[in-house]
CSV table of C-alpha atoms in Angstrom, one decimal:
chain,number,residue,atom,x,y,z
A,745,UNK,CA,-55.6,57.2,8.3
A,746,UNK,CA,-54.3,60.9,8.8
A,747,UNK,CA,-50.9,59.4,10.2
A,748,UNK,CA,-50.3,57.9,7.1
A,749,UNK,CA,-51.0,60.5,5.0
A,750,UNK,CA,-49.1,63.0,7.1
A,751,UNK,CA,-46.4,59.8,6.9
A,752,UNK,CA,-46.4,59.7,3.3
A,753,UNK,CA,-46.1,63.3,2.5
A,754,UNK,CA,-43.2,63.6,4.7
A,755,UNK,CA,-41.9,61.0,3.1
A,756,UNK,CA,-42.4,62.3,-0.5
A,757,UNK,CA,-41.2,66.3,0.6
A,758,UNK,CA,-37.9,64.3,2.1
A,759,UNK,CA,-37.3,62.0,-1.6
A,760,UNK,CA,-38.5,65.5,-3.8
A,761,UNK,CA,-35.7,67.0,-1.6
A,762,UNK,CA,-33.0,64.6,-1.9
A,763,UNK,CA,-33.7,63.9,-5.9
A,764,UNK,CA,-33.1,67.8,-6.1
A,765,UNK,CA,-30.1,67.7,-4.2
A,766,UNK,CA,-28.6,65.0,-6.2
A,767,UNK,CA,-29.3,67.0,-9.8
A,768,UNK,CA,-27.8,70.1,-8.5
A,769,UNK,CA,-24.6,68.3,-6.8
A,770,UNK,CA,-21.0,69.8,-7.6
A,771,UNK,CA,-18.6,67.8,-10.2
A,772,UNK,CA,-16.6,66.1,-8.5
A,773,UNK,CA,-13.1,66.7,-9.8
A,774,UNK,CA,-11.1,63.4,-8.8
A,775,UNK,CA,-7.4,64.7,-9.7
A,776,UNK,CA,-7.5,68.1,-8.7
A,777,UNK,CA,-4.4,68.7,-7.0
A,778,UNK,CA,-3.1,64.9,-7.2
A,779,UNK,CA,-1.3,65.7,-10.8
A,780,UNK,CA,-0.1,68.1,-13.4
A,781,UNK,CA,-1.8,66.7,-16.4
A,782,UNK,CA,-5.0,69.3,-17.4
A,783,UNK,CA,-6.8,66.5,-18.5
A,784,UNK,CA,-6.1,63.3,-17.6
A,785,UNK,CA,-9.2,61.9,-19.3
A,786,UNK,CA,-8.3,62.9,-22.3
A,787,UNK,CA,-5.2,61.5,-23.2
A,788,UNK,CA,-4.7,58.4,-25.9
A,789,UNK,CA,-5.6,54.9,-24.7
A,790,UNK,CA,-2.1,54.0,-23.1
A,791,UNK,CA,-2.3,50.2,-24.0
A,792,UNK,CA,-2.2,51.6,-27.8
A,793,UNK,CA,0.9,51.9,-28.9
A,794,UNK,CA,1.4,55.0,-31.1
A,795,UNK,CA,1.2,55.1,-35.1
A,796,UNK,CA,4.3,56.1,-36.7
A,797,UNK,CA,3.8,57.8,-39.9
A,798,UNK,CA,6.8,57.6,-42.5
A,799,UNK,CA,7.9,60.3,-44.1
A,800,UNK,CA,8.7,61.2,-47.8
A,801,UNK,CA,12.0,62.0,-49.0
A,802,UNK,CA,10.8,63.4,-52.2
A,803,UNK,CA,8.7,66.6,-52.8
A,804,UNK,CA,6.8,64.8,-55.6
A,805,UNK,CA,4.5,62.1,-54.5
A,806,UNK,CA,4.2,59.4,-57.4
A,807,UNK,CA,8.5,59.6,-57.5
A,808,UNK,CA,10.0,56.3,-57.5
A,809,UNK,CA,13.4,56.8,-58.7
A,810,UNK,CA,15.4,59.8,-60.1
A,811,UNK,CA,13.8,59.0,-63.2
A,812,UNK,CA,10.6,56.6,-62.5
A,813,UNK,CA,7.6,58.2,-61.5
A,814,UNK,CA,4.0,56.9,-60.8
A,815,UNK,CA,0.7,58.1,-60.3
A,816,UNK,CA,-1.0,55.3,-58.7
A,817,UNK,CA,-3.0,56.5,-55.7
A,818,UNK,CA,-2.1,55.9,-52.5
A,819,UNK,CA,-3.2,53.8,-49.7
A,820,UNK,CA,-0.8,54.0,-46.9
A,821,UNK,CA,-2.3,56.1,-44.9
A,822,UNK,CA,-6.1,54.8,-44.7
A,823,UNK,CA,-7.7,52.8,-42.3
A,824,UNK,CA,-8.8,49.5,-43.0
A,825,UNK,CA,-12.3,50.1,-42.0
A,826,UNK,CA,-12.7,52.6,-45.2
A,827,UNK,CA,-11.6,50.5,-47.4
A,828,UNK,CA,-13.9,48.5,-50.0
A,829,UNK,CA,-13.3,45.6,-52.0
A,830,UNK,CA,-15.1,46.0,-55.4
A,831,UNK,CA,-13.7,43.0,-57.4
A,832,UNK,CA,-10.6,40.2,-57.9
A,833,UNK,CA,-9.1,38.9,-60.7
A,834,UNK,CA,-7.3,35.5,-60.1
A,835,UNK,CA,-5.0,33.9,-62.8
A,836,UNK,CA,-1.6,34.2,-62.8
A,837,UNK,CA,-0.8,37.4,-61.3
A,838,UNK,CA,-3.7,38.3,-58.9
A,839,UNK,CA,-5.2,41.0,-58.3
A,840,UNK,CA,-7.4,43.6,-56.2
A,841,UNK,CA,-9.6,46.2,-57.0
A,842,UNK,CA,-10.3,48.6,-53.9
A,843,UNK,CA,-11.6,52.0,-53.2
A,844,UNK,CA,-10.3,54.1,-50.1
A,845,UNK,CA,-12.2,56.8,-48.6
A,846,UNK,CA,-10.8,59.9,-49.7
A,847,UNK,CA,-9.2,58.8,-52.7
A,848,UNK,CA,-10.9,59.3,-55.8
A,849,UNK,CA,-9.7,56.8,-58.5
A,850,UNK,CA,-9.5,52.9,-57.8
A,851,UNK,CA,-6.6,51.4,-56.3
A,852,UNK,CA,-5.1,48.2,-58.0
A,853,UNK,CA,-3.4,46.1,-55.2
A,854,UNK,CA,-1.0,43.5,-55.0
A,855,UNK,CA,0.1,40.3,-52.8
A,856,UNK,CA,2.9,41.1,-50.8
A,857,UNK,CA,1.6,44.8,-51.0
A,858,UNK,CA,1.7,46.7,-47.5
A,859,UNK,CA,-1.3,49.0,-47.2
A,860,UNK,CA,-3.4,50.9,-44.2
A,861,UNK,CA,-2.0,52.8,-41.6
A,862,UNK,CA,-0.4,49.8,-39.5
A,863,UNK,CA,1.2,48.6,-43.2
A,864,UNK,CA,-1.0,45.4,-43.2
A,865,UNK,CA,0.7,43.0,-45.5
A,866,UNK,CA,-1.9,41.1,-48.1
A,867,UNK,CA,-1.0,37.7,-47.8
A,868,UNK,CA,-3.8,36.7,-49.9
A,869,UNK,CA,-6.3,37.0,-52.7
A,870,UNK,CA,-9.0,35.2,-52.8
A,871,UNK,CA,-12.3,34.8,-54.5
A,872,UNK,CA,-14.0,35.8,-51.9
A,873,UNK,CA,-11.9,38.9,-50.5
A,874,UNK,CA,-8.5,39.4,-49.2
A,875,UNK,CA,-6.3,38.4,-46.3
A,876,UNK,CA,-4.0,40.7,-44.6
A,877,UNK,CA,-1.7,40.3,-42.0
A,878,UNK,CA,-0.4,43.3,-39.7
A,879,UNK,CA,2.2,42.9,-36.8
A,880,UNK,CA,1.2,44.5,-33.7
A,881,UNK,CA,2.9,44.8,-30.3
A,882,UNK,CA,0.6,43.4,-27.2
A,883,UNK,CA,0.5,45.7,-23.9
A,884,UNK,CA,3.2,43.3,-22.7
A,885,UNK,CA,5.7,44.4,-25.0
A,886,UNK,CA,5.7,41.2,-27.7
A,887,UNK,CA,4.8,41.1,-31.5
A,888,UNK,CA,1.6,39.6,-32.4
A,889,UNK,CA,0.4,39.0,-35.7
A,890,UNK,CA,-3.6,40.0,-36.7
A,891,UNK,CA,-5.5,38.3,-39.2
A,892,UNK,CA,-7.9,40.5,-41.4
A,893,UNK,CA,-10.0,39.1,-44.1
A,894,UNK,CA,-12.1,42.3,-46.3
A,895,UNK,CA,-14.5,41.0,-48.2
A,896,UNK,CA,-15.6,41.9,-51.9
A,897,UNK,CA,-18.4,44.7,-51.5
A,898,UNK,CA,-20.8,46.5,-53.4
């Protein structure tokens, strides 16, 4: 019996020893000296292809024409995750009832309107929410088109 304890202490001292050696290990730094990048880890996901943000000719916002002007909100530059649907009206001319996140009024929207940061066309307005449809480009170089529905939501 006293070679097994004398066994299993050893054996505990020698795990205690190793678990301790593991916590306190360097970082091990996989690119140091294999590129010039600081940090490689860091960078953009490089099978997403970049957003391009348009920009305005005019120095006021809601300026259509020379002599049109609107103060609508704007949309174009929101994600579609923070967008809500509040409501519909279907008839003739259809239309949407949305609220973006950090924009304080309603937004009225449109079929055939392009909204969101990848300008999502909305196909569709529906009773039950909207579809939009936004072109992408695949990692393989070729347009796809993306389906969205956005449901009506409290």
């Amino acid at each position: 019996m006293k070679i097994n304890l004398k066994f299993d202490s050893i054996i505990s001292l020698l795990f205690l020893f190793i678990i301790m050696k593991i916590s306190f290990a360097k970082e091990i730094k996989v690119f140091d000296g294999k590129t010039s990048i600081e940090n490689p880890f860091k960078l953009r996901d490089p099978f997403h292809s970049p957003i391009f943000k348009k920009s305005k000719n005019s120095d006021i916002a809601g300026k259509i024409s020379s002599t049109v002007y609107n103060d609508a909100p704007s949309i174009n530059n929101v994600k579609l995750d923070d967008i809500t649907i509040t409501g519909v009206v279907i008839g003739k001319e259809r239309r949407a009832f949305a609220k973006a996140k950090g924009v304080n009024r309603v937004v009225i929207l449109k079929e055939g309107m392009k909204i969101g940061e990848n300008k999502a066309e909305l196909r569709a307005i529906l009773p039950g929410g909207l579809i939009l449809v936004e072109k992408t480009v695949n990692i393989y170089g070729e347009e796809e088109y993306l389906e969205t529905i956005l449901p009506i939501s409290k």
